[in-house]
Each structure stands twice: as C-alpha cells, then as structure tokens.
Amino acid sequence: MNTEKTVTITLLETSDIHGHFYPTDYRGPGDKPLGMAKLASLIHRERRKDPALLLLDNGDLLQGTPLMYHYAKYDQTGIHPAASLLNLLRYDAAIIGNHEFNYGLELLERTVADTNCPYLCANVVRASDRQPVFGQPYRMFVMQEDIRVAVLGVTTHYIPNWEEPANIEGLAFEDALASTRRWIAHIRETERPDAIVVCYHGGFERDPATGDTTEPLTGENQGYEMATKLEGVDVLLTGHQHRMLAGELQGVAYVQPGSAGQAIAKVQLQFEKSPNGGWALVGKTAELLEAAQAEADEEILALFADKEAKTQEWLDQPIGWAEGDLSIPDPFAARQRDHAFTEFVNRVQMEGTGAAVSCAAIFTNEARGFSGRITMRDVISNYIYPNTLKVVLLSGQDIRDALEQHARYFTLDEATRSLQVSAEYLQPKPQHFNYDMWEGIEYELDISKPIGSRVTKLLRNGVPLHPDETCEVVMNSYRAGGGGNFFMLKDKPVIREIPTDMTEILADFILKRKVIHAACDHNWKVVF
C-alpha cells in the first residue's frame, strides 16, 4: 500500500534453515512441507506485491542436512551452497548463527566473502581489538519515500559453551543484550532512523504472552529482555529456538519462523508523514507464511541439483550390516531402559577414546536405529549433529548430578500413573538430545521420587560409586561444554579430545567391521 501520506514497508525473515533447500528430511522419499525451495516461491509472491521489500536471513544456514555435511566434508567445489542461495534470492542481509561455526572459520569466512549481501553481527568480535569480525554491526536501508530503516545483527553469545575452541579461535562473544543496547543508542544518535529492526539469532527466555520463565536464565536467549527493556526497538526478528511465533510485545513486533524452512516471517511497518516532514511509524503487523502453502521453486531445485544428486548417492552407499535388532521402533521406550542402539553408540565412543564410561542420546523421535543393511543415510539420520568427542575427568558426585539432570526428562502423570516427557523438554522446542543414557556404570532413576533425589542406584563395577571417586567419561563436545543445562560438566578437566565428527567415527567403525552385532548389558533402567 502506498498513498500520498502513508507508506508500508515489508520485511521478510528466514531463520534456522539448517541447510534444508529441498523439501525433504533425507530420511526417506516424499515431498515435505519445508525447505528453501518452497519458501522461495513465497518470497517471489511477496516481491510481486512489494518489489522493495527487505529480505533477511537470521542464521544457522550452513549446517543441518546431509547436503551441507557432504559439501563441507567431501566437496567444497565452487562457492558454498548457502552463498549461492542468498545470492540467487537477492537477500539484503544475513546474520551469523551459532551453527555457522560448526565446520570451522575458514569455510565460514569463505562463505561470507562469496555472499553478495552483507553479514551483520555486532557482538562477535576479534579478541585482539574488539572489532566486529563479520563485516558491519548494522546496515541502513533507505526505502521508498526515503524512509530510513536500520537493521542491527546480533548473535547469542552462548556459543563458547558449545563450540569446539578451534572453530572460534581468536574470537570473543560480547553479551548480546548489552551489545544491542549500545548499538541502538549509537544508531539513534548518528543515523536518525525511522525504524530500528534487531535481527537476533537467539530466542525468548520467557513466554512473550505471560512473561513466565520458560528456561534457565543463562543468557543463551534474551529476546524477552530485548523487547521489554531496550528503548528504541521497533521490530525483533528472532530464531535459534525453532519456535513458530508472531506477535507484539510492549510495542515491539516480534517473529520466529520455526526451522528447516517451515515458514517465513513477514512484518509490515506502516508509516505516516509527520507535520515536520519526516515519517512516523504508526502501525505494525507480524505473521508467518508457511511452506505448506507453496510449491517448490524450480530455479532453486535446478541450482543445487548436481550437489543434491551427489549427496543422495553418497547417502545410499551401503557401509555395513547390523546383525540382531538395533532398531528403535519406540524412542520413548528406548529411553527408559538400556537399548542395543544406544549401547552401540556408547561402545563406539568408549573404544575410540579408551574411556571407561560413556554417555549418548537418541537425538530425535525420528531416529530409527539400524536394521539389516546400514547406509550413510542411516548414520546421518540417527546422528544428526556434527559433534566431536571429549573425554573429561568427573567425580562420582558429578556423575550423580548429571544423572539427576537427566531424570528431569521424565515426569509422572499422577492421574494415570504413566510416565511422560517433561514439558520443559518439549517446549519451547523438543530437546530429546538433552537426555543421555550411560554405559560403564549401573544405575536406576526412580521418577516417583522428588526431583533431585531420583538416582536410587549408582554403581561402578558392582560397587557404589563414591562421590570423590574419579573416572574418565567420554561424551559429545556439546555436553562436555555444559550444553543442555549440565553445568556440573562445564569446565571439567579435559583428558583428551577426538577432533573427528562422531558421524565419521560411527561410519568408520561400521566400515572396518562390516558387521556389527546387537548387544545390551541392561546396566540401567527408569522406574516409577
């Protein structure tokens, strides 16, 4: 809409695409309601309505699918697919997400250099001189009728708690809230914008509707504070949590468009000519446009067809055979007592590192384990993250505390006396990856007991594990950094690190042996 005295500016935001360019989840055939090819059709539709709209990506674009993994680990020819995508769709700016660092700084920096639009990130700085690493903190866009819109990019500063140190060497991560406050003041003073948009790769630590705390206030997500405590924010584009959100909070329009290309966020700002000749922001709307509404864009499909074909061929290569049952027909049941698949993963971790104790998770409810012929698709589908391994020195008390944290995954429905997944592990997004199962110790979790006293059995080699006894435990790099609110594991002595991705470790183990055998020593269980 554009009248003599009223102008509407449109913003579109993608976030947490995680390499989903095609409408597939790579686990099997079938057109899925996700992916950038479908969102591209929505972008083209919105551009026909408003050719001058702003198109922004909010991060976590470079990691998350076999297409991205295959490019990073085996291909790297030509420019990065993420850069090709941003260039083809004529993005106006992109933000750095936490998963952008997963494959190392060299690949990330090359991708940034090959992307036509600027990367905006105010709070990831060089440790040496505190200057922004990825270009500029913000960008001023002069829109129709000379309306000035500032877009500030910030990233969750919690990244050092998860990322491999080698992948962020020389970088410092300033508090996202404090950095946003400082840069907004600078923009207001020096740029005189008509609107300020904060594009934040982070989410909400509180429910936007009620203000109730939805997660531990670690600083990982600061969206609620940004909307309620910072003066001058007009729009808050968020991500990281994979939630589907659109609304207004204390005058700030906010959105979050899910993950994997489920949706694209659309915000419209209405401006009226003010008496002094400038523009006044008088209205805001926020909504989500879902991929299910669209057909896949043929140009996107064609652009990546060769790399997708190579990825699919690689995924379907047989690498071994499972003898016995390592399948996971019911992930919830598999999390209640020792299972052959998790035992296999833990045994691979222990054999590869020499650690006496191991912990591992069934990351999603879509994981199905192994059955018969094993392909790379099976490995990638079950182990979806590019984690490496760390062996850390833990005390018996550390292990007990970690198990108590794991026990929070479950809750007991008193009315039906049935076991269920705790709401905190389902909202604001599923966090099945934050529940580990252990090998090398014997334990029981009794969910009928109060939180904090559910570990009713904890033995090592058949005798009670003393709180002061120490042992080497192997776990993924995310958990070793305290990820998932495992603060008792953070900053523990690291005995050794294995810099190879766990997916490669699993694949190499299977390739070497050709046949893997299902085994289960039933060393743990959940009771209620």
Coordinates of C-alpha atoms in Angstrom, one line a residue:
M1 CA 0.0 0.0 0.0
N2 CA 1.4 3.4 -0.9
T3 CA -0.7 6.6 -0.7
E4 CA 0.4 10.2 -0.6
K5 CA 0.7 10.2 3.2
T6 CA 1.0 6.5 4.1
V7 CA 3.8 4.0 3.2
T8 CA 4.0 0.4 4.1
I9 CA 7.5 -1.3 4.4
T10 CA 7.6 -5.1 4.2
L11 CA 10.3 -7.3 6.0
L12 CA 10.7 -11.0 5.3
E13 CA 12.9 -13.2 7.6
T14 CA 14.1 -16.7 7.2
S15 CA 15.9 -18.4 10.2
D16 CA 17.3 -21.7 11.1
I17 CA 17.0 -23.2 7.6
H18 CA 19.8 -25.6 8.6
G19 CA 20.7 -26.5 5.0
H20 CA 17.1 -27.5 4.1
F21 CA 17.0 -26.3 0.5
Y22 CA 14.9 -29.2 -0.8
P23 CA 11.5 -30.3 0.5
T24 CA 13.0 -33.4 2.1
D25 CA 14.1 -34.5 5.5
Y26 CA 16.6 -37.0 3.9
R27 CA 15.2 -39.9 5.9
G28 CA 13.0 -41.2 3.1
P29 CA 11.1 -40.2 0.0
G30 CA 8.2 -37.8 -0.1
D31 CA 7.6 -34.1 -0.5
K32 CA 7.7 -32.4 2.9
P33 CA 6.2 -29.0 3.8
L34 CA 9.6 -27.4 4.4
G35 CA 12.8 -26.1 2.7
M36 CA 14.0 -23.0 0.9
A37 CA 12.7 -24.1 -2.5
K38 CA 9.2 -23.7 -1.1
L39 CA 10.0 -20.5 0.8
A40 CA 11.5 -19.1 -2.4
S41 CA 8.0 -19.3 -4.0
L42 CA 6.6 -17.3 -1.2
I43 CA 9.4 -14.8 -1.5
H44 CA 8.7 -14.3 -5.2
R45 CA 5.0 -13.9 -4.4
E46 CA 5.7 -11.2 -1.8
R47 CA 8.1 -9.4 -4.1
R48 CA 5.4 -9.2 -6.7
K49 CA 3.3 -7.3 -4.1
D50 CA 6.2 -5.2 -2.9
P51 CA 9.4 -5.2 -5.1
A52 CA 11.2 -3.0 -2.5
L53 CA 10.8 -5.3 0.5
L54 CA 13.7 -6.3 2.7
L55 CA 14.8 -9.9 2.8
L56 CA 16.9 -11.0 5.8
D57 CA 18.3 -14.4 7.0
N58 CA 18.7 -14.8 10.7
G59 CA 21.4 -17.5 10.8
D60 CA 22.0 -21.3 11.1
L61 CA 22.0 -21.7 7.4
L62 CA 25.3 -23.6 6.8
Q63 CA 24.7 -26.8 8.9
G64 CA 21.9 -29.3 9.4
T65 CA 21.4 -31.6 6.3
P66 CA 23.5 -34.2 4.5
L67 CA 23.7 -31.7 1.6
M68 CA 25.6 -29.2 3.9
Y69 CA 27.6 -32.0 5.5
H70 CA 28.7 -33.5 2.2
Y71 CA 29.7 -30.2 0.9
A72 CA 31.8 -29.3 4.0
K73 CA 33.4 -32.7 4.4
Y74 CA 33.8 -34.1 0.9
D75 CA 33.2 -31.5 -1.8
Q76 CA 33.9 -27.7 -1.2
T77 CA 34.0 -27.1 -5.0
G78 CA 32.6 -23.8 -6.2
I79 CA 31.0 -21.3 -3.8
H80 CA 29.2 -22.6 -0.8
P81 CA 25.5 -23.6 -1.5
A82 CA 24.4 -21.1 1.3
A83 CA 26.1 -18.2 -0.5
S84 CA 24.6 -19.3 -3.8
L85 CA 21.2 -19.4 -2.2
L86 CA 21.5 -15.9 -0.7
N87 CA 22.8 -14.5 -3.9
L88 CA 20.1 -16.0 -6.1
L89 CA 17.3 -14.8 -3.9
R90 CA 18.9 -11.4 -3.5
Y91 CA 18.9 -11.3 0.2
D92 CA 19.6 -7.8 1.7
A93 CA 21.5 -9.0 4.8
A94 CA 22.3 -12.2 6.7
I95 CA 23.1 -12.8 10.4
I96 CA 25.7 -15.2 11.9
G97 CA 24.1 -18.2 13.8
N98 CA 25.7 -20.4 16.3
H99 CA 25.9 -23.4 13.9
E100 CA 27.7 -21.3 11.3
F101 CA 30.9 -22.1 13.2
N102 CA 30.5 -25.9 13.2
Y103 CA 32.7 -26.6 10.2
G104 CA 35.4 -24.1 11.1
L105 CA 36.3 -20.5 10.5
E106 CA 37.9 -21.0 7.1
L107 CA 34.7 -22.3 5.5
L108 CA 32.6 -19.7 7.2
E109 CA 34.8 -16.8 6.2
R110 CA 34.9 -18.1 2.6
T111 CA 31.1 -18.3 2.6
V112 CA 30.8 -14.7 3.9
A113 CA 33.2 -13.5 1.2
D114 CA 31.3 -15.2 -1.6
T115 CA 27.9 -13.8 -0.4
N116 CA 26.8 -10.6 -2.2
C117 CA 24.8 -9.3 0.8
P118 CA 26.5 -8.1 4.0
Y119 CA 26.7 -10.3 7.1
L120 CA 25.6 -8.3 10.1
C121 CA 26.9 -9.2 13.6
A122 CA 27.6 -6.6 16.3
N123 CA 28.7 -8.8 19.1
V124 CA 31.1 -11.4 17.6
V125 CA 34.4 -9.5 17.7
R126 CA 38.1 -10.1 17.4
A127 CA 39.6 -10.8 20.8
S128 CA 42.6 -8.7 19.9
D129 CA 40.9 -5.4 19.2
R130 CA 37.2 -6.0 19.9
Q131 CA 36.2 -5.1 16.3
P132 CA 33.3 -6.9 14.6
V133 CA 34.6 -10.0 12.8
F134 CA 32.0 -10.4 10.1
G135 CA 31.8 -7.0 8.4
Q136 CA 29.5 -4.5 9.9
P137 CA 27.2 -4.5 13.0
Y138 CA 24.3 -2.9 11.2
R139 CA 23.1 -1.6 7.9
M140 CA 21.0 1.4 7.0
F141 CA 18.4 0.8 4.2
V142 CA 16.9 3.8 2.5
M143 CA 13.4 2.6 1.4
Q144 CA 10.7 4.1 -0.6
E145 CA 10.0 7.8 0.1
D146 CA 13.4 7.9 1.8
I147 CA 12.2 6.1 4.8
R148 CA 15.3 5.0 6.8
V149 CA 15.3 1.5 8.3
A150 CA 18.3 0.3 10.4
V151 CA 18.9 -3.4 10.7
L152 CA 21.2 -4.5 13.6
G153 CA 22.5 -8.1 13.7
V154 CA 23.4 -9.8 17.0
T155 CA 24.0 -13.5 17.8
T156 CA 23.6 -15.5 21.0
H157 CA 26.8 -15.1 23.0
Y158 CA 26.4 -18.5 24.5
I159 CA 28.4 -20.1 21.6
P160 CA 31.6 -20.8 23.5
N161 CA 29.7 -23.1 25.8
W162 CA 29.1 -25.5 22.8
E163 CA 31.6 -24.9 20.0
E164 CA 34.9 -26.5 19.5
P165 CA 37.6 -24.0 20.6
A166 CA 39.5 -24.4 17.4
N167 CA 36.4 -23.2 15.4
I168 CA 36.2 -19.9 17.3
E169 CA 39.9 -19.3 18.0
G170 CA 40.6 -15.6 18.3
L171 CA 37.0 -14.6 18.7
A172 CA 35.2 -13.0 21.6
F173 CA 31.4 -13.1 22.1
E174 CA 30.0 -10.0 23.8
D175 CA 26.7 -10.1 25.7
A176 CA 24.0 -9.8 23.1
L177 CA 21.7 -7.7 25.2
A178 CA 24.4 -5.2 26.2
S179 CA 25.7 -5.0 22.7
T180 CA 22.2 -4.4 21.3
R181 CA 21.6 -1.6 23.9
R182 CA 24.9 0.0 23.0
W183 CA 24.4 -0.1 19.2
I184 CA 20.8 1.0 19.3
A185 CA 21.9 4.2 21.1
H186 CA 24.6 4.7 18.5
I187 CA 22.2 4.2 15.6
R188 CA 19.6 6.5 17.1
E189 CA 22.2 9.2 17.7
T190 CA 24.1 9.1 14.5
E191 CA 21.7 7.7 11.8
R192 CA 18.3 9.2 12.7
P193 CA 16.4 6.1 11.5
D194 CA 12.6 6.0 11.1
A195 CA 12.6 2.4 12.4
I196 CA 15.1 0.0 14.0
V197 CA 15.0 -3.7 13.4
V198 CA 17.0 -6.1 15.6
C199 CA 17.8 -9.3 13.8
Y200 CA 18.8 -11.6 16.7
H201 CA 19.9 -15.2 16.4
G202 CA 18.5 -16.0 19.7
G203 CA 15.1 -16.6 21.2
F204 CA 12.9 -15.9 24.2
E205 CA 13.8 -16.8 27.7
R206 CA 10.2 -16.0 28.8
D207 CA 6.8 -16.6 27.4
P208 CA 6.1 -13.5 25.3
A209 CA 2.4 -13.6 26.3
T210 CA 2.8 -14.1 30.1
G211 CA 6.3 -13.2 31.0
D212 CA 6.7 -16.6 32.7
T213 CA 10.2 -18.1 32.7
T214 CA 10.4 -20.9 30.1
E215 CA 14.0 -21.9 30.6
P216 CA 17.0 -21.3 32.9
L217 CA 18.2 -17.7 32.6
T218 CA 21.7 -18.5 31.3
G219 CA 21.9 -15.7 28.7
E220 CA 21.5 -18.1 25.8
N221 CA 18.2 -16.4 24.9
Q222 CA 17.5 -12.8 25.7
G223 CA 14.6 -11.9 23.4
Y224 CA 12.1 -11.0 26.1
E225 CA 14.6 -8.6 27.7
M226 CA 15.4 -7.0 24.4
A227 CA 11.7 -6.4 23.7
T228 CA 10.8 -5.1 27.2
K229 CA 14.0 -3.4 28.5
L230 CA 15.6 -1.7 25.4
E231 CA 14.3 1.6 24.2
G232 CA 14.2 2.2 20.5
V233 CA 13.5 -1.3 19.2
D234 CA 10.6 -1.4 16.7
V235 CA 11.0 -5.0 15.4
L236 CA 12.6 -8.0 16.9
L237 CA 13.4 -10.8 14.4
T238 CA 14.4 -14.0 16.3
G239 CA 15.4 -17.6 15.8
H240 CA 17.6 -20.3 17.4
Q241 CA 14.8 -22.0 19.4
H242 CA 12.9 -23.3 16.3
R243 CA 9.6 -21.9 17.5
M244 CA 6.7 -20.5 15.4
L245 CA 5.9 -17.1 16.9
A246 CA 4.4 -13.9 15.7
G247 CA 3.0 -11.1 17.8
E248 CA 3.7 -7.8 19.6
L249 CA 5.3 -7.3 23.0
Q250 CA 5.2 -3.9 24.6
G251 CA 5.0 -2.2 21.2
V252 CA 7.7 -4.4 19.6
A253 CA 6.7 -6.6 16.7
Y254 CA 8.3 -10.0 17.1
V255 CA 8.5 -13.2 15.0
Q256 CA 10.3 -16.5 14.9
P257 CA 9.7 -18.7 11.8
G258 CA 10.4 -22.2 13.1
S259 CA 13.2 -24.3 11.4
A260 CA 14.2 -26.2 8.3
G261 CA 12.2 -23.8 6.1
Q262 CA 8.8 -24.5 7.8
A263 CA 7.8 -20.8 7.4
I264 CA 9.0 -17.4 6.5
A265 CA 8.2 -14.4 8.8
K266 CA 6.6 -11.3 7.4
V267 CA 6.5 -8.0 9.2
Q268 CA 4.9 -4.9 7.8
L269 CA 5.5 -1.4 9.1
Q270 CA 3.1 1.5 8.4
F271 CA 4.5 5.0 8.2
E272 CA 2.6 8.3 8.0
K273 CA 4.0 11.6 7.0
S274 CA 4.5 13.7 10.1
P275 CA 3.9 17.5 10.3
N276 CA 7.6 18.3 10.4
G277 CA 8.1 16.5 7.1
G278 CA 9.6 13.2 8.5
W279 CA 8.0 9.8 8.8
A280 CA 6.2 8.4 11.9
L281 CA 5.8 4.7 12.5
V282 CA 2.1 4.2 13.2
G283 CA 1.4 0.6 12.8
K284 CA 3.0 -2.9 12.8
T285 CA 1.8 -6.4 11.8
A286 CA 3.6 -9.7 12.2
E287 CA 2.7 -13.1 10.7
L288 CA 4.1 -16.4 9.5
L289 CA 3.8 -17.7 5.9
E290 CA 4.1 -21.4 5.9
A291 CA 5.9 -23.6 3.4
A292 CA 2.9 -25.8 3.1
Q293 CA 1.2 -23.0 1.2
A294 CA 3.7 -23.2 -1.7
E295 CA 5.1 -25.4 -4.4
A296 CA 8.9 -25.8 -4.7
D297 CA 10.6 -23.2 -6.9
E298 CA 12.2 -24.9 -9.9
E299 CA 15.1 -22.5 -10.1
I300 CA 16.2 -23.4 -6.6
L301 CA 15.9 -27.1 -7.3
A302 CA 17.9 -26.8 -10.5
L303 CA 20.7 -24.7 -8.9
F304 CA 21.6 -27.4 -6.4
A305 CA 20.6 -30.5 -8.5
D306 CA 24.2 -31.7 -9.1
K307 CA 25.3 -31.4 -5.4
E308 CA 22.0 -32.9 -4.2
A309 CA 22.4 -35.9 -6.6
K310 CA 26.0 -36.5 -5.3
T311 CA 24.7 -36.2 -1.7
Q312 CA 21.9 -38.7 -2.3
E313 CA 24.3 -41.1 -4.0
W314 CA 26.7 -40.8 -1.0
L315 CA 23.8 -41.4 1.5
D316 CA 22.7 -44.6 -0.2
Q317 CA 26.1 -46.2 -0.2
P318 CA 26.0 -49.4 2.0
I319 CA 28.7 -49.4 4.6
G320 CA 27.8 -52.5 6.7
W321 CA 25.3 -54.8 8.2
A322 CA 23.5 -55.0 11.5
E323 CA 23.1 -58.5 12.9
G324 CA 20.4 -58.6 15.6
D325 CA 18.0 -55.8 16.4
L326 CA 19.4 -52.3 16.7
S327 CA 16.2 -50.7 15.5
I328 CA 14.2 -48.1 17.5
P329 CA 10.5 -48.6 16.9
D330 CA 9.6 -46.6 20.0
P331 CA 12.2 -43.9 21.0
F332 CA 10.4 -43.1 24.3
A333 CA 10.6 -46.8 25.4
A334 CA 14.2 -46.8 24.3
R335 CA 14.9 -44.0 26.7
Q336 CA 13.5 -45.9 29.7
R337 CA 15.9 -48.9 29.8
D338 CA 19.2 -49.9 28.2
H339 CA 18.8 -50.4 24.4
A340 CA 21.1 -52.1 21.9
F341 CA 21.4 -48.9 19.7
T342 CA 22.5 -46.6 22.5
E343 CA 24.8 -49.3 23.8
F344 CA 26.4 -49.5 20.4
V345 CA 27.0 -45.7 20.2
N346 CA 28.4 -45.7 23.7
R347 CA 30.7 -48.7 23.0
V348 CA 32.0 -46.9 19.9
Q349 CA 32.7 -43.8 21.9
M350 CA 34.5 -45.9 24.6
E351 CA 36.5 -47.9 22.2
G352 CA 37.6 -44.9 20.2
T353 CA 38.8 -42.9 23.2
G354 CA 39.7 -45.6 25.8
A355 CA 37.3 -44.0 28.3
A356 CA 35.7 -46.4 30.9
V357 CA 32.4 -44.6 31.0
S358 CA 30.3 -43.0 28.2
C359 CA 27.0 -41.2 27.7
A360 CA 25.0 -40.6 24.5
A361 CA 21.5 -39.6 23.4
I362 CA 18.8 -40.6 20.9
F363 CA 18.7 -37.1 19.5
T364 CA 15.2 -37.0 18.0
N365 CA 12.0 -39.0 17.9
E366 CA 12.6 -39.7 14.2
A367 CA 15.8 -41.7 14.9
R368 CA 15.1 -45.3 14.0
G369 CA 18.4 -47.1 14.7
F370 CA 19.8 -49.8 12.4
S371 CA 18.2 -52.8 10.9
G372 CA 19.9 -55.1 8.3
R373 CA 21.8 -53.2 5.7
I374 CA 23.4 -49.9 7.0
T375 CA 24.0 -46.9 4.8
M376 CA 25.4 -43.5 5.3
R377 CA 21.8 -42.2 5.3
D378 CA 21.1 -44.4 8.4
V379 CA 24.2 -43.0 10.2
I380 CA 23.3 -39.4 9.4
S381 CA 19.6 -39.9 10.2
N382 CA 20.4 -41.2 13.7
Y383 CA 23.4 -38.9 14.5
I384 CA 22.3 -35.6 13.1
Y385 CA 24.8 -33.2 14.7
P386 CA 28.4 -32.6 13.8
N387 CA 29.7 -33.3 17.3
T388 CA 33.2 -34.3 18.2
L389 CA 34.1 -36.2 21.4
K390 CA 35.8 -35.2 24.6
V391 CA 37.0 -37.3 27.5
V392 CA 36.5 -35.4 30.7
L393 CA 37.5 -36.3 34.3
L394 CA 34.4 -36.5 36.5
S395 CA 33.9 -37.3 40.1
G396 CA 31.2 -39.6 41.3
Q397 CA 29.2 -36.6 42.5
D398 CA 29.5 -35.0 39.1
I399 CA 28.0 -38.2 37.5
R400 CA 25.2 -38.3 40.1
D401 CA 24.4 -34.7 39.5
A402 CA 24.3 -35.3 35.7
L403 CA 22.0 -38.3 36.1
E404 CA 19.7 -36.2 38.3
Q405 CA 19.6 -33.6 35.5
H406 CA 18.8 -36.4 33.0
A407 CA 16.0 -37.7 35.3
R408 CA 14.2 -34.3 34.8
Y409 CA 13.4 -35.5 31.3
F410 CA 10.6 -37.6 32.8
T411 CA 7.5 -36.7 34.7
L412 CA 4.8 -38.9 36.3
D413 CA 1.2 -38.3 35.5
E414 CA -0.4 -38.9 38.9
A415 CA -3.9 -39.5 37.5
T416 CA -2.9 -42.3 35.1
R417 CA 0.4 -43.3 36.9
S418 CA 2.0 -43.2 33.5
L419 CA 5.5 -41.9 32.5
Q420 CA 5.7 -38.9 30.2
V421 CA 8.2 -36.5 28.8
S422 CA 8.5 -33.3 31.0
A423 CA 7.1 -30.2 29.4
E424 CA 10.5 -28.4 29.8
Y425 CA 11.9 -31.0 27.3
L426 CA 9.1 -30.3 24.8
Q427 CA 8.7 -26.6 25.0
P428 CA 9.7 -24.2 23.6
K429 CA 11.2 -26.9 21.3
P430 CA 11.8 -30.6 21.6
Q431 CA 15.1 -31.3 23.5
H432 CA 15.3 -35.1 23.4
F433 CA 19.0 -34.5 22.7
N434 CA 19.5 -33.3 26.3
Y435 CA 18.7 -36.7 27.7
D436 CA 21.7 -39.1 27.8
M437 CA 22.0 -42.8 28.5
W438 CA 25.2 -44.1 30.2
E439 CA 27.4 -47.1 29.8
G440 CA 30.2 -48.2 32.2
I441 CA 28.1 -47.6 35.3
E442 CA 25.0 -49.3 36.7
Y443 CA 22.1 -47.0 37.7
E444 CA 18.4 -46.6 38.2
L445 CA 16.2 -43.5 38.0
D446 CA 13.1 -43.6 40.1
I447 CA 10.7 -40.9 38.7
S448 CA 8.3 -41.3 41.6
K449 CA 10.9 -39.6 43.8
P450 CA 11.2 -35.8 44.0
I451 CA 13.4 -34.0 41.5
G452 CA 17.0 -34.0 42.8
S453 CA 16.7 -37.4 44.5
R454 CA 15.8 -39.8 41.7
V455 CA 19.1 -41.6 41.4
T456 CA 18.3 -44.5 43.6
K457 CA 21.2 -46.8 42.4
L458 CA 24.6 -45.8 41.2
L459 CA 27.3 -48.4 40.9
R460 CA 30.6 -48.9 39.1
N461 CA 32.0 -52.4 38.7
G462 CA 29.3 -53.6 41.0
V463 CA 30.1 -51.4 44.0
P464 CA 28.6 -48.0 44.9
L465 CA 30.3 -45.1 43.2
H466 CA 31.8 -42.9 45.8
P467 CA 31.3 -39.1 45.4
D468 CA 35.0 -38.5 45.4
E469 CA 36.0 -41.3 43.1
T470 CA 37.1 -40.0 39.7
C471 CA 36.8 -41.6 36.3
E472 CA 37.2 -40.7 32.6
V473 CA 33.9 -40.2 30.8
V474 CA 33.5 -39.7 27.0
M475 CA 30.7 -37.5 25.8
N476 CA 30.0 -35.3 22.8
S477 CA 31.5 -31.8 22.7
Y478 CA 28.2 -30.1 23.3
R479 CA 27.5 -31.9 26.5
A480 CA 31.1 -31.5 27.7
G481 CA 30.7 -27.7 27.4
G482 CA 27.7 -27.9 29.7
G483 CA 25.2 -27.7 26.9
G484 CA 21.6 -28.6 28.0
N485 CA 22.0 -27.0 31.4
F486 CA 24.6 -29.6 32.5
F487 CA 26.5 -27.0 34.5
M488 CA 28.2 -29.7 36.6
L489 CA 30.1 -30.8 33.4
K490 CA 31.3 -27.4 32.4
D491 CA 35.0 -26.6 32.8
K492 CA 35.9 -30.1 33.9
P493 CA 39.5 -31.3 33.1
V494 CA 39.7 -32.5 29.5
I495 CA 41.8 -35.6 29.3
R496 CA 41.7 -35.8 25.5
E497 CA 39.8 -34.7 22.5
I498 CA 38.9 -36.5 19.3
P499 CA 38.5 -33.9 16.6
T500 CA 36.7 -36.2 14.1
D501 CA 32.9 -35.8 13.7
M502 CA 31.0 -38.5 15.5
T503 CA 29.2 -39.4 12.3
E504 CA 32.6 -40.2 10.7
I505 CA 33.6 -42.2 13.8
L506 CA 30.5 -44.3 13.6
A507 CA 30.8 -44.8 9.8
D508 CA 34.4 -45.8 10.0
F509 CA 33.7 -48.2 12.8
I510 CA 31.0 -49.9 10.7
L511 CA 33.1 -49.9 7.5
K512 CA 36.0 -51.6 9.3
R513 CA 33.9 -54.3 10.9
K514 CA 31.4 -54.8 8.0
V515 CA 29.0 -56.5 10.5
I516 CA 28.0 -55.0 13.9
H517 CA 26.3 -57.2 16.5
A518 CA 23.4 -56.1 18.7
A519 CA 24.3 -56.3 22.4
C520 CA 22.7 -55.0 25.6
D521 CA 24.0 -55.5 29.1
H522 CA 20.9 -53.9 30.7
N523 CA 23.1 -51.7 33.0
W524 CA 20.4 -49.1 33.7
K525 CA 16.6 -48.5 33.8
V526 CA 14.0 -46.0 34.7
V527 CA 11.4 -47.0 37.2
F528 CA 8.3 -45.2 38.6

